[in-house]
Short mmCIF file of C-alpha atoms and ligand atoms in Angstrom, two decimals:
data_model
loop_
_atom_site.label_atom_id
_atom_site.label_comp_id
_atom_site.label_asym_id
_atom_site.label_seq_id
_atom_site.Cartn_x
_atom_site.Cartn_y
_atom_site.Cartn_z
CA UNK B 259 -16.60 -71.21 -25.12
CA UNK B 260 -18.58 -74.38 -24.32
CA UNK B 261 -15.59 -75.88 -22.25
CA UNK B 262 -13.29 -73.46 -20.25
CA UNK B 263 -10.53 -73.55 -22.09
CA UNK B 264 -8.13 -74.94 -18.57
CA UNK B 265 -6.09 -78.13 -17.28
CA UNK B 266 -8.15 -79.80 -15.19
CA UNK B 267 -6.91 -83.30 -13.34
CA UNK B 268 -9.85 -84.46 -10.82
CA UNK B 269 -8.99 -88.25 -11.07
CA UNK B 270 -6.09 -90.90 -11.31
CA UNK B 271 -5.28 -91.08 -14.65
CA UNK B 272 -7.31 -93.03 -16.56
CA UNK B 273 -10.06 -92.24 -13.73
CA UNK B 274 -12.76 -94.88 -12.55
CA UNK B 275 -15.39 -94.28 -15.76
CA UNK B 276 -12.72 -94.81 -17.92
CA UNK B 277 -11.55 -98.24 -16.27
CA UNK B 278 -14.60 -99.60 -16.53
CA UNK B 279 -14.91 -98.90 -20.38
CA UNK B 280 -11.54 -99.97 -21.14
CA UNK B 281 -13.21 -103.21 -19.71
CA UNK B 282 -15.80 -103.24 -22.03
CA UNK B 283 -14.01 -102.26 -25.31
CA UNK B 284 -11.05 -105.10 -24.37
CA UNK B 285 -13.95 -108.01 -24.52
CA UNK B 286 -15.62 -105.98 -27.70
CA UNK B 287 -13.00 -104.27 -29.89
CA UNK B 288 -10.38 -106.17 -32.07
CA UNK B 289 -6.96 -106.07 -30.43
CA UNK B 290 -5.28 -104.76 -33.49
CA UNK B 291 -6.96 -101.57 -32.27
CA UNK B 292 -5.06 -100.45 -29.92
CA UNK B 293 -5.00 -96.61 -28.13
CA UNK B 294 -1.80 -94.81 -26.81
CA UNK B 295 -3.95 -93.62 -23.90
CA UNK B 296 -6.73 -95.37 -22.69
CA UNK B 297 -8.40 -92.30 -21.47
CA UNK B 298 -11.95 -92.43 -22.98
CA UNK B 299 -13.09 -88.83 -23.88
CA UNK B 300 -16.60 -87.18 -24.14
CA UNK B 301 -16.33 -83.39 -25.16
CA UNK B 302 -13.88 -81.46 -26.58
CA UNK B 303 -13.37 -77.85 -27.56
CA UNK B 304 -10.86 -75.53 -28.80
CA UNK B 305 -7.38 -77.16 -26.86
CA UNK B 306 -9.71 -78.75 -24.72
CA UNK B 307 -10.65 -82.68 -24.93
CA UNK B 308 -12.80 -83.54 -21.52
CA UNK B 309 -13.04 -87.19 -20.46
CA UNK B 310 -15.91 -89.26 -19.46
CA UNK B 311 -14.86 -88.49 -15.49
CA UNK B 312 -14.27 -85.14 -15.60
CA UNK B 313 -10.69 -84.18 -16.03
CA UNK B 314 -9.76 -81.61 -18.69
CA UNK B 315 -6.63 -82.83 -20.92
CA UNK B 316 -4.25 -79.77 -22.65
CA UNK B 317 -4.56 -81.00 -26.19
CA UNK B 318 -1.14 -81.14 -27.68
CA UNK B 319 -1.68 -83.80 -30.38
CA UNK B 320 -5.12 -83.25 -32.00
CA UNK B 321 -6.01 -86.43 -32.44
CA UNK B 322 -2.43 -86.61 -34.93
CA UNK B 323 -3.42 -82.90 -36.48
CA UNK B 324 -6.33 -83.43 -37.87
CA UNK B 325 -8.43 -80.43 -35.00
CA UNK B 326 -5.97 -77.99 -36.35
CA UNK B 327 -8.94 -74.93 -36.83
CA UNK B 328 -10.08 -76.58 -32.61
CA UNK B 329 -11.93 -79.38 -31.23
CA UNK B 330 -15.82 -78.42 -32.38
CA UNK B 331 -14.84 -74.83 -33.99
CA UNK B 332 -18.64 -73.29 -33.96
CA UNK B 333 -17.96 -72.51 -37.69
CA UNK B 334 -17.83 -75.87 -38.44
CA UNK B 335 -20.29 -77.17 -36.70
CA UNK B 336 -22.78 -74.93 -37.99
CA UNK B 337 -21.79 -75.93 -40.99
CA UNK B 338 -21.92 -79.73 -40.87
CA UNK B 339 -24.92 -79.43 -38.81
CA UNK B 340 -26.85 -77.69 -41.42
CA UNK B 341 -26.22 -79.68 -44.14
CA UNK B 342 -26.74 -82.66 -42.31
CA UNK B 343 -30.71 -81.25 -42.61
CA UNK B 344 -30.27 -80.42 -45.87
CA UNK B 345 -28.32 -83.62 -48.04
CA UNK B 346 -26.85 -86.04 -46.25
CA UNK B 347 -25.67 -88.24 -48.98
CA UNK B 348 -26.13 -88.44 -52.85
CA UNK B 349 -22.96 -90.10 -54.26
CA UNK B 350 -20.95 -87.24 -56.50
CA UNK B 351 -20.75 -90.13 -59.27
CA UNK B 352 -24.86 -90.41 -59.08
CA UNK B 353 -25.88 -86.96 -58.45
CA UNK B 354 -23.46 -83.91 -58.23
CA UNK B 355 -23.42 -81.69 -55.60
CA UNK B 356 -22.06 -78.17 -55.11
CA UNK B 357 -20.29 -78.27 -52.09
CA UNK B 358 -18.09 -81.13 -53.80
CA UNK B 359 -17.00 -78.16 -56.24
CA UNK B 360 -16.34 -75.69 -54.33
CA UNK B 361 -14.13 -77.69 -51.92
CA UNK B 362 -12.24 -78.48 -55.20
CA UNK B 363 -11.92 -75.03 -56.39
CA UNK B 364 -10.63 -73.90 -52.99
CA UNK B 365 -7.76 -76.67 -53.23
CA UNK B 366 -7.05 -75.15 -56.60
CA UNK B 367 -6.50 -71.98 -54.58
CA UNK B 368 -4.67 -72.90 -51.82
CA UNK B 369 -2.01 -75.69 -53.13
CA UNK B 370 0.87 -74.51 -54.36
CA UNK B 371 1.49 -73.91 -57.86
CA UNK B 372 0.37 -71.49 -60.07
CA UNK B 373 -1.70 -73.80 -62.76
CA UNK B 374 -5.05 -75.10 -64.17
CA UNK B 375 -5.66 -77.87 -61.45
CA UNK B 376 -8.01 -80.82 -60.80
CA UNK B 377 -9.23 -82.58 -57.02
CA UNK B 378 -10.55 -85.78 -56.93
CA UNK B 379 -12.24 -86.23 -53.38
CA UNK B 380 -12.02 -89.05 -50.98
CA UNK B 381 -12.63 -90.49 -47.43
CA UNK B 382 -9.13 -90.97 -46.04
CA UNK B 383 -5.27 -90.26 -46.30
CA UNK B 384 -4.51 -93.67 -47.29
CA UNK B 385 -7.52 -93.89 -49.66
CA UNK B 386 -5.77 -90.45 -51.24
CA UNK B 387 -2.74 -91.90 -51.02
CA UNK B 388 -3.74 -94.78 -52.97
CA UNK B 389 -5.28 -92.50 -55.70
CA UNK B 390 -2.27 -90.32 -56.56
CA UNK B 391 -0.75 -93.91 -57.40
CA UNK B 392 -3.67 -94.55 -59.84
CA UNK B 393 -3.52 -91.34 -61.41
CA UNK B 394 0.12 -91.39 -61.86
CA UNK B 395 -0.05 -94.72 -63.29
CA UNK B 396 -2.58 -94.05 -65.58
CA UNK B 397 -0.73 -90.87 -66.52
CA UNK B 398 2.70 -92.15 -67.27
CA UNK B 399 1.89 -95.94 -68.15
CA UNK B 400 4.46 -96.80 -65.81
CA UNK B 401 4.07 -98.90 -62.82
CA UNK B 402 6.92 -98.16 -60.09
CA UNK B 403 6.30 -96.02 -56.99
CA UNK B 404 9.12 -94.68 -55.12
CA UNK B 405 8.79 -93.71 -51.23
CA UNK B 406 11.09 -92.06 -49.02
CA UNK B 407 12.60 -94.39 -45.79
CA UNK B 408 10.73 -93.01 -42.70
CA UNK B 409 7.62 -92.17 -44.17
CA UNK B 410 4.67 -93.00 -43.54
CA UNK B 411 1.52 -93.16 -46.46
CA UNK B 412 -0.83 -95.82 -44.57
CA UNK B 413 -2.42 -98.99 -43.78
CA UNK B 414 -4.46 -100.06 -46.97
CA UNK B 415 -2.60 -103.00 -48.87
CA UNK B 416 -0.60 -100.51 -50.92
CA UNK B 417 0.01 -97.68 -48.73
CA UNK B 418 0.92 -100.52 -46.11
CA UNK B 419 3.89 -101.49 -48.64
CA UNK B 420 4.44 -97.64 -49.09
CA UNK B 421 4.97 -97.09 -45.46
CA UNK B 422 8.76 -97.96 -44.20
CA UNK B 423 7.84 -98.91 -40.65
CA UNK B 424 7.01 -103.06 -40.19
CA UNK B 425 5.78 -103.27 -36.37
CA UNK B 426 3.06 -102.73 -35.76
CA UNK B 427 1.58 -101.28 -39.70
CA UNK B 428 3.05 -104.47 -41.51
CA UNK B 429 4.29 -107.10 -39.87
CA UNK B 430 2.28 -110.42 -40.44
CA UNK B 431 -0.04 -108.58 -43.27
CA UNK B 432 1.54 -109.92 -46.31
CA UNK B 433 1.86 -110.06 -48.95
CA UNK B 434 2.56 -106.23 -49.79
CA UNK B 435 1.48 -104.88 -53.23
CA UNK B 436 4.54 -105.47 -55.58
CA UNK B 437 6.51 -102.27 -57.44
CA UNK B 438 7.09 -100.23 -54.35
CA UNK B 439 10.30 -98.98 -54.10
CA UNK B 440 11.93 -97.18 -50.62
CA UNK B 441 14.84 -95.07 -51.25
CA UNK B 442 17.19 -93.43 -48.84
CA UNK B 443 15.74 -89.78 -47.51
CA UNK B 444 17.39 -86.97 -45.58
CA UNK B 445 17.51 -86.78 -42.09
CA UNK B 446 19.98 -84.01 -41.05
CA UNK B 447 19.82 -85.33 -37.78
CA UNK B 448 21.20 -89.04 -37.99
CA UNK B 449 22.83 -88.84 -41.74
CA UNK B 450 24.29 -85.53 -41.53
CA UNK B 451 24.01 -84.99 -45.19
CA UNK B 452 23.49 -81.41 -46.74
CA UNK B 453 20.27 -81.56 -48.97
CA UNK B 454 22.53 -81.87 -52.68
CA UNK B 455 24.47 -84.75 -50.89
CA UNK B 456 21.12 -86.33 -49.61
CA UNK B 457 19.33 -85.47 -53.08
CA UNK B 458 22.06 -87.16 -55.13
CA UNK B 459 22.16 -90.31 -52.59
CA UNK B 460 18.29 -90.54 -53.48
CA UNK B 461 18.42 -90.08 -57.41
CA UNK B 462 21.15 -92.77 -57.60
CA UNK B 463 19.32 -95.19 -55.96
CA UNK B 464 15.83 -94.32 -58.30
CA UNK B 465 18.22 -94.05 -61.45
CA UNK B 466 20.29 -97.62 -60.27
CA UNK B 467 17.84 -99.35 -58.13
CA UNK B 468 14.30 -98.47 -60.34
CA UNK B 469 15.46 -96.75 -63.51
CA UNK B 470 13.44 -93.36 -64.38
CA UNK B 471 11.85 -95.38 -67.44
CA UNK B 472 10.01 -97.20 -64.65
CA UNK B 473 8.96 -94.51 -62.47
CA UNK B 474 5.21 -93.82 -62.17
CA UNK B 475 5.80 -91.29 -59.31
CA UNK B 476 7.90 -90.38 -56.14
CA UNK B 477 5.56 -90.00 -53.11
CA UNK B 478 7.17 -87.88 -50.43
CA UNK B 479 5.81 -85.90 -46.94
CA UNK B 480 7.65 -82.80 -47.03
CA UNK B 481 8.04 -82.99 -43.12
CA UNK B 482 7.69 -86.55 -42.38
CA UNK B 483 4.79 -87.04 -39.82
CA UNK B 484 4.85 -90.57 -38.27
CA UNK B 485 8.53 -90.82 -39.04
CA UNK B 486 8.87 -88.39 -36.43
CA UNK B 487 8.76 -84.99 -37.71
CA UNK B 488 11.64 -85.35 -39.93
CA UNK B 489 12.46 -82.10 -42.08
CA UNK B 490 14.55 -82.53 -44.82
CA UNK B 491 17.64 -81.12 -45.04
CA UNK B 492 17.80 -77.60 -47.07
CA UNK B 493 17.27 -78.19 -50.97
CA UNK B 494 16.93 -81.51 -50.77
CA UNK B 495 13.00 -81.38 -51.74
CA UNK B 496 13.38 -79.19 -54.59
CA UNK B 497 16.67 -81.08 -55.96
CA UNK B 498 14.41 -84.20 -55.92
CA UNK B 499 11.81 -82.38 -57.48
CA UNK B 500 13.57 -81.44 -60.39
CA UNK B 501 14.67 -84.78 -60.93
CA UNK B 502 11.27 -86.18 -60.73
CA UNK B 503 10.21 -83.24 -63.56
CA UNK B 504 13.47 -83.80 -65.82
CA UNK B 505 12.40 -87.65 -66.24
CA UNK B 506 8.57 -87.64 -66.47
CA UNK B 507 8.32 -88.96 -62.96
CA UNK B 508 5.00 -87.70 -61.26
CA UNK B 509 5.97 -85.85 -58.07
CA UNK B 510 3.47 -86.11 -55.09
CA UNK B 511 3.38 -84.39 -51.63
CA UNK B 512 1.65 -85.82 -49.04
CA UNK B 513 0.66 -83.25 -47.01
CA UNK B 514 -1.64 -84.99 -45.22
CA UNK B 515 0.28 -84.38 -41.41
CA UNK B 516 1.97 -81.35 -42.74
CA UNK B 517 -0.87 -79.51 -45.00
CA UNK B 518 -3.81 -77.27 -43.67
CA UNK B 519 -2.35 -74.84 -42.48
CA UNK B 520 -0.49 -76.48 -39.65
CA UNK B 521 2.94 -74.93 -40.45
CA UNK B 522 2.12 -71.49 -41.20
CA UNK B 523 1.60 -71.95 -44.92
CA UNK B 524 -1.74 -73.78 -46.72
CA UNK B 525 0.98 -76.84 -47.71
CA UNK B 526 4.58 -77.31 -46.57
CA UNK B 527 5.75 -77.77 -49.50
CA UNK B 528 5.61 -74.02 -49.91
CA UNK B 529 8.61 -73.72 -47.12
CA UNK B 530 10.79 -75.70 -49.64
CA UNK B 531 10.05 -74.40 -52.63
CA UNK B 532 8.31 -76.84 -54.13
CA UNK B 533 5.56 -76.94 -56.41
CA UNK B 534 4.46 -80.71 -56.61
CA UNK B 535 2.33 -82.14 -59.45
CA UNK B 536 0.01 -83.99 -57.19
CA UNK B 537 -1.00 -82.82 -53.44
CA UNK B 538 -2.64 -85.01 -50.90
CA UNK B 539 -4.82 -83.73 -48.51
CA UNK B 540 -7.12 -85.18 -45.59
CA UNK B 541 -6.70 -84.71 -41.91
CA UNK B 542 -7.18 -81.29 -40.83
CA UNK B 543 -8.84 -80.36 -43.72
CA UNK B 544 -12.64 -80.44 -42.63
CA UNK B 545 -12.21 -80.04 -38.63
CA UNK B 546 -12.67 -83.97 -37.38
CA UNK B 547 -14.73 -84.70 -40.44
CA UNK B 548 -13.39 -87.90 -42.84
CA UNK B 549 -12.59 -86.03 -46.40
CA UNK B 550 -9.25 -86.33 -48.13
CA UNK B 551 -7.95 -85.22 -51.44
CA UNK B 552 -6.15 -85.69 -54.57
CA UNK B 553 -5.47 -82.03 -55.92
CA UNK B 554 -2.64 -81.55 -59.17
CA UNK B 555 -2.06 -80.48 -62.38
CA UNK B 556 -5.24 -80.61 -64.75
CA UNK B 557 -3.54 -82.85 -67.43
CA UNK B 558 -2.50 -85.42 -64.89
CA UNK B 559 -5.69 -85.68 -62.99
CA UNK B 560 -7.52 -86.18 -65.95
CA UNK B 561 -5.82 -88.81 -67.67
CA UNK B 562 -7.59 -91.91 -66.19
CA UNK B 563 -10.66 -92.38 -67.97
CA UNK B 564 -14.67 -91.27 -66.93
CA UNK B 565 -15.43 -93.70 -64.16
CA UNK B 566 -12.57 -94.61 -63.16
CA UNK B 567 -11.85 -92.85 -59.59
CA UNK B 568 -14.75 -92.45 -57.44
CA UNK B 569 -16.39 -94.18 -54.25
CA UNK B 570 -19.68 -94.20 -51.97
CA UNK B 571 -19.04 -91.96 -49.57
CA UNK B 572 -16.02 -90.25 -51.10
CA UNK B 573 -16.51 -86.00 -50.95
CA UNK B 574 -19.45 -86.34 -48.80
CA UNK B 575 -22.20 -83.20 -48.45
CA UNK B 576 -21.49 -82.93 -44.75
CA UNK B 577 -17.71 -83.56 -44.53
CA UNK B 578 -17.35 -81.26 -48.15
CA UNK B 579 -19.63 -78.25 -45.73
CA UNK B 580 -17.25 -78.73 -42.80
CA UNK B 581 -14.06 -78.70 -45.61
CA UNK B 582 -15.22 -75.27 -46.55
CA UNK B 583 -15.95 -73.95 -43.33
CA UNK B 584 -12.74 -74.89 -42.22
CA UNK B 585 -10.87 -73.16 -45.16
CA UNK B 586 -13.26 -69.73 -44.16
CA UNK B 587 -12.06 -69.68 -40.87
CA UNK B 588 -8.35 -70.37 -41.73
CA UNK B 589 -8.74 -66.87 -43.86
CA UNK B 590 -11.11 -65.31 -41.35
CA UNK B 591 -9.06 -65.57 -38.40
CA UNK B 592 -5.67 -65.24 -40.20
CA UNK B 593 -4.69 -68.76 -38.68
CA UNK B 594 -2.07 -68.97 -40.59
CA UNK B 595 -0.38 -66.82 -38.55
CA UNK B 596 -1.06 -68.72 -35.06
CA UNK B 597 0.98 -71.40 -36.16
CA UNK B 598 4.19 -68.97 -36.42
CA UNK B 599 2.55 -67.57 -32.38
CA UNK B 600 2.75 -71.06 -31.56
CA UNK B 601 6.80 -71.83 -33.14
CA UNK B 602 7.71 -68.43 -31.56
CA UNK B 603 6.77 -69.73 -28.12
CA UNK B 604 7.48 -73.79 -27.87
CA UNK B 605 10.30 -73.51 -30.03
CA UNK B 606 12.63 -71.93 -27.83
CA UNK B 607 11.24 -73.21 -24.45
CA UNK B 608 12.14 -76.20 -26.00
CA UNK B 609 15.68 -75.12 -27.11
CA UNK B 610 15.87 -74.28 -23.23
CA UNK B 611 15.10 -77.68 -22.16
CA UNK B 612 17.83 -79.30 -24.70
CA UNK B 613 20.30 -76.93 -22.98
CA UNK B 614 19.12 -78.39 -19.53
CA UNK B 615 18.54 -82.33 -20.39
CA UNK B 616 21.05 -83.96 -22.65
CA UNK B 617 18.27 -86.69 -23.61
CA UNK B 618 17.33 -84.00 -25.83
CA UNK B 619 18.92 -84.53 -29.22
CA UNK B 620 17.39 -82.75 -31.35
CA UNK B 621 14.83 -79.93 -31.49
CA UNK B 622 13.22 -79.79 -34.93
CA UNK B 623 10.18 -78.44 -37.38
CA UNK B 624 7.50 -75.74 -38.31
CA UNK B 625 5.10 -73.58 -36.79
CA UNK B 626 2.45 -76.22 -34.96
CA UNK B 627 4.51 -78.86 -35.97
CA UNK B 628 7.61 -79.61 -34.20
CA UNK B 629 9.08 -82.20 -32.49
CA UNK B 630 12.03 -83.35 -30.21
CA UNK B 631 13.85 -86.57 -30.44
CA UNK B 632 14.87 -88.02 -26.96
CA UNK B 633 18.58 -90.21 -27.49
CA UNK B 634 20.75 -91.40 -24.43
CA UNK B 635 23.24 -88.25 -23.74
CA UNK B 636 26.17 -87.55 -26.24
CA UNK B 637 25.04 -90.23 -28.64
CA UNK B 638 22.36 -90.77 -31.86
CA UNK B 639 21.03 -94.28 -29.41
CA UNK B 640 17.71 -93.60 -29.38
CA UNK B 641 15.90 -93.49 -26.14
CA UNK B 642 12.18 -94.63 -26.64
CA UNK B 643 11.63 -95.15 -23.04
CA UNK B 644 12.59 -91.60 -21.83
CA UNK B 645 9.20 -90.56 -23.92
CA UNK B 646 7.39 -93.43 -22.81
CA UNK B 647 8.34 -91.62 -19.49
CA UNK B 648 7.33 -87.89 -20.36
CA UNK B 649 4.12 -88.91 -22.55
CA UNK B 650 3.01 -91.00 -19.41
CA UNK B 651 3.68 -88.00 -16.77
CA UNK B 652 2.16 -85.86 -19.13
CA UNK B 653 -1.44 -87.58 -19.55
CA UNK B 654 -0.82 -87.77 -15.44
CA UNK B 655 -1.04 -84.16 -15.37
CA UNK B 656 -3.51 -83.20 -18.29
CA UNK B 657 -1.48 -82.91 -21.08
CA UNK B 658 -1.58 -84.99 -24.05
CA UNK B 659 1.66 -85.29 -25.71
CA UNK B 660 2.22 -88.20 -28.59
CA UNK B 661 5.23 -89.82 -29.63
CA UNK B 662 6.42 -90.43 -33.05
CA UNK B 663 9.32 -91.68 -34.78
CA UNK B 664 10.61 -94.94 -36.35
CA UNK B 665 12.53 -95.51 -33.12
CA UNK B 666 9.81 -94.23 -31.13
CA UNK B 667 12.11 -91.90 -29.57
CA UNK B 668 9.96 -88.47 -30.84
CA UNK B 669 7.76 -86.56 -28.89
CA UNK B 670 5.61 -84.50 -31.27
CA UNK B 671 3.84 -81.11 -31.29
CA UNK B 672 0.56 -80.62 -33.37
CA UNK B 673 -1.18 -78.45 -31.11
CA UNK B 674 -4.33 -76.80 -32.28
CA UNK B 675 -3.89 -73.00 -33.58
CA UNK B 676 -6.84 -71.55 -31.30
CA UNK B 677 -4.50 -72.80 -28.63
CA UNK B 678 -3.77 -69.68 -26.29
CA UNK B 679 -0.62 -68.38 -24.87
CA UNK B 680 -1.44 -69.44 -21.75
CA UNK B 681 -2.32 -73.06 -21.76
CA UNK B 682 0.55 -73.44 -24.19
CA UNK B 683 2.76 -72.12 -21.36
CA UNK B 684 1.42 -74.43 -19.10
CA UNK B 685 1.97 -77.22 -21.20
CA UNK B 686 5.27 -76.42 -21.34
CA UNK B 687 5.61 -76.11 -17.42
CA UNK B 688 4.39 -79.87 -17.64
CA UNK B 689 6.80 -80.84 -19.82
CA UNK B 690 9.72 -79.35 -17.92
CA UNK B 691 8.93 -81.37 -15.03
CA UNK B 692 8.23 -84.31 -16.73
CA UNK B 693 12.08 -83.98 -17.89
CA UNK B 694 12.79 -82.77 -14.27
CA UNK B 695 11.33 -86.10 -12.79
CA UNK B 696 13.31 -88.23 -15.37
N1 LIG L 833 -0.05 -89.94 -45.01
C1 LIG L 833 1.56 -88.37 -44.05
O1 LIG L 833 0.28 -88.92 -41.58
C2 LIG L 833 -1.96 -90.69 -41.28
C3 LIG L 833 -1.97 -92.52 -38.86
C4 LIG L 833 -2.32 -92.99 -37.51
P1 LIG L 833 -5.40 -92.01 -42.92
N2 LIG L 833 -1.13 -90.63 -40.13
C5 LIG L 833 -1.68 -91.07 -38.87
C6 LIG L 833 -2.56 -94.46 -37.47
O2 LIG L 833 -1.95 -95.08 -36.60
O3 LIG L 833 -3.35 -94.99 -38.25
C7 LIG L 833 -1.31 -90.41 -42.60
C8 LIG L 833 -0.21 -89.54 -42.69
C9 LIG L 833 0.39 -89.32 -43.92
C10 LIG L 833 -1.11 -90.77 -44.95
C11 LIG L 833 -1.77 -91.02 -43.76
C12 LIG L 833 -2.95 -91.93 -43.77
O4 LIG L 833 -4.12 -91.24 -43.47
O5 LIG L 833 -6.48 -90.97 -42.93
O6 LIG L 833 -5.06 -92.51 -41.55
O7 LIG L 833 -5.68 -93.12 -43.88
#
C-alpha cells in the first residue's frame, strides 16, 4: 500500500498548510464553491485521503461515493495511466473507440433487467440525468418529467428544477426549466406510510396533478442520496414501477449515489425488485474518473435520431479504461460482498448508539450506504446542529463523516469497500465519542 492504511492527526484541524491555501483559494475561487471541510488534501489511497500537512483522514464519505473500488486502486491506475499513452481523446462521434464499447456492453451486463439494452456515455450525473429526459422525450413525444420530493438529480438548468432542495442548488438561479413535476415520495421515517399507501399517494398526484397522457418519464433514486439516504418504504418502488409501465411512462433509476456496487448489488434497484427502463450511472463507476451513463432498453435508447446525443469529451478513452478496470476489480475481488462486511459491522454499532443517544432517530440503508438522522429526543424536529457537532469532532480526530439530508440533520455512510475491519472500528470509536461529547 502506498499510504498506511491508519488515522493519523499531527496538526489542528485544518493544520497550518492548509490555512494558508484556504487563503489563497478565498481571493481566487468563486464563492458559490464552497467545501464542507476546508482541509486541502494531497494523496489518497484505499480509506486513506492524506492532507497537504500530514495528517491521515479515515475516509468515510468518498468524496460522496464516487472511490467506492479505493482512493487510487492500482488497477485503475494502471489502467488510466496506460491509455493516457496510448489515446487520450478522439471524440466517439468523430472516431470510435473500443473502450467506449466495451464499457457499454458491461452496463448491459450489470443493470438490471434481462433485455437487449443500449448506453449512451457522458461526463457527469447531471449531464446523464439530463439525457434520460431527452431520450424519454423523444421516445414518448411527451414532455412532463416527474421527480420524487427529496431527491436530488443536479445542478444543470434542468436537473436544478429536478432537484427538490432550493438553498443552496436553486435559490436565486431562475428561471427553472418548465414541465417538471415533484410528487410526494416515501419516507417511512417522517410519513409513516407502508409502500401501497405511499405508492397510491404518488400515482394520484401524477394521474391528478400531470395526467399519464403527459408523462415523458418518472425519474427516481431508489435510495435517495442527497436527500439523506432515504429508502423507500417496502413495495413502494415496484408499485410505482408498474404504474409507470401500465401508462407508457418511461421509468428511470438514478443510481448514480446508490449504483456501483455500493449496496451489495451492481444497482439498487435490484433490492426492490425493480427492473427500470432507463439506468443512470456516473460516480463510482470509473474510480475518481468523470464518466456517467445512460444504460436502458434498446428500443428506447434508440429512438432519438443519429446525432442527436453526444458531446466532446463524453465516454472519454481514459475515463472509459478506468470504467472497465473498475468493473474487473468489482468481479475480481468479489466486492460486492464487502459492502454486506461493511452493513454487518456499522449497522449495528450504530443501532447501539441509537439505544444510547436519543438524538438518534433513525438508523437506515444498505451495505456501504447507510445513514442516521439526528432529531431532538422523542420528536421528528430535526436537529442539524447535533451533526454539525459530530461531523466537526470527527474531521478533529481524522475521520471524515458528511452530512446529508433536506434538513441537514443526516450523517451519511459511503465508506469505500477496501475499507478494513479495523479502521472501520475505529471510525466508529470516533463517532461514539463524538455523541459522548454532545
Ligand atoms: N443524481 C442521485 O447523487 C450527485 C452532488 C454534490 P454530478 N450528488 C452529489 C454537489 O454538491 O454537487 C448526483 C446524485 C444523484 C445526480 C447527481 C449529479 O451528479 O456528477 O454531480 O452532476
Amino acid at each position: 500500500m502506498k499510504i498506511e492504511q491508519q488515522r493519523r492527526v499531527l496538526t489542528a484541524i485544518p493544520g497550518p498548510k492548509s490555512v494558508a491555501l484556504q487563503e489563497r483559494r478565498l481571493a481566487s475561487v468563486a464563492a458559490g464553491v464552497s467545501s464542507a471541510l476546508p482541509v486541502f488534501v494531497e494523496r489518497a489511497h484505499g480509506a486513506i485521503v492524506v492532507d497537504v500537512d500530514g495528517n491521515q483522514f479515515i475516509d468515510l464519505g468518498s468524496g460522496i461515493g464516487v472511490m467506492t473500488i479505493g482512493h487510487t486502486d492500482e488497477a485503475v491506475v494502471a489502467a488510466a495511466s496506460g491509455q493516457l499513452e496510448e489515446l487520450t481523446h478522439a471524440m466517439f462521434t468523430i472516431t470510435p473507440y473500443e473502450s467506449y464499447v466495451r464499457v457499454a456492453e458491461l452496463l448491459a451486463e450489470h443493470t438490471p433487467g434481462d433485455w437487449a439494452k443500449k448506453t449512451v456515455l457522458l461526463n457527469s450525473g447531471a449531464e446523464a440525468v439530463e439525457n434520460a429526459v431527452k431520450i424519454a422525450r423523444h421516445y414518448t413525444g411527451r414532455a412532463g418529467v416527474a421527480v420524487l420530493d427529496h431527491a436530488y438529480h443536479g445542478r444543470t438548468n434542468l436537473t436544478m428544477a429536478m432537484t427538490f432542495k432550493a438553498m443552496p442548488y436553486k435559490t436565486g438561479f431562475g428561471p427553472l426549466a418548465p414541465s417538471v413535476f415533484h410528487a410526494p415520495g416515501s419516507y417511512p421515517f417522517r410519513d409513516g406510510l407502508s409502500g401501497p399507501d405511499a405508492a397510491a399517494r404518488t400515482i394520484t398526484y401524477l394521474e391528478k396533478s400531470i395526467g399519464a397522457s403527459d408523462l415523458a418519464c418518472v425519474v427516481a433514486e431508489p435510495i435517495q442520496g442527497e436527500g439523506g439516504f432515504v429508502v423507500p418504504a417496502e413495495g413502494y418502488l415496484a408499485a410505482l414501477q408498474a404504474w409507470c409501465t401500465a401508462n407508457g411512462v418511461v421509468f428511470v433509476a438514478d443510481e448514480i449515489q446508490s449504483g456501483m456496487a455500493r449496496t451489495g448489488r451492481y444497482y439498487a434497484s435490484e433490492h426492490f425488485g425493480v427492473e427500470p427502463d432507463l439506468v443512470l450511472s456516473a460516480k463510482g463507476i470509473a474510480g475518481g474518473l468523470p464518466i456517467a451513463a445512460v444504460t436502458g432498453r434498446a428500443e428506447i435508447m434508440d429512438a432519438p435520431h443519429a446525432g442527436g446525443l453526444g458531446g466532446t469529451f463524453a465516454g472519454n478513452p481514459v475515463a472509459a479504461a478506468a470504467a472497465i478496470a473498475v468493473f474487473g476489480e468489482i468481479e475480481r475481488r468479489n466486492l460486492l460482498a464487502e459492502a454486506g462486511r461493511i452493513e454487518g459491522i456499522l449497522k449495528p454499532a450504530l443501532l447501539e448508539l441509537q439505544e444510547k443517544y436519543p438524538v438518534i432517530g433513525d438508523v437506515r440503508g444498505i451495505g456501504a450506504m447507510l445513514a442516521i438522522e439526528l432529531v431532538h429526543p422523542g420528536t421528528l424536529d430535526p436537529n442539524p446542529v447535533a451533526v454539525g457537532s459530530i461531523t466537526a469532532f470527527a474531521a478533529q480526530h481524522g475521520v471524515l463523516l458528511l452530512s446529508a439530508g433536506t434538513f441537514g440533520n443526516v450523517i451519511r455512510f459511503l465508506p469505500s469497500l477496501a475499507i478494513s475491519d479495523e479502521l472501520l472500528r475505529e471510525a466508529i470509536g470516533v463517532l461514539g465519542e463524538g455523541f459522548a461529547a454532545l
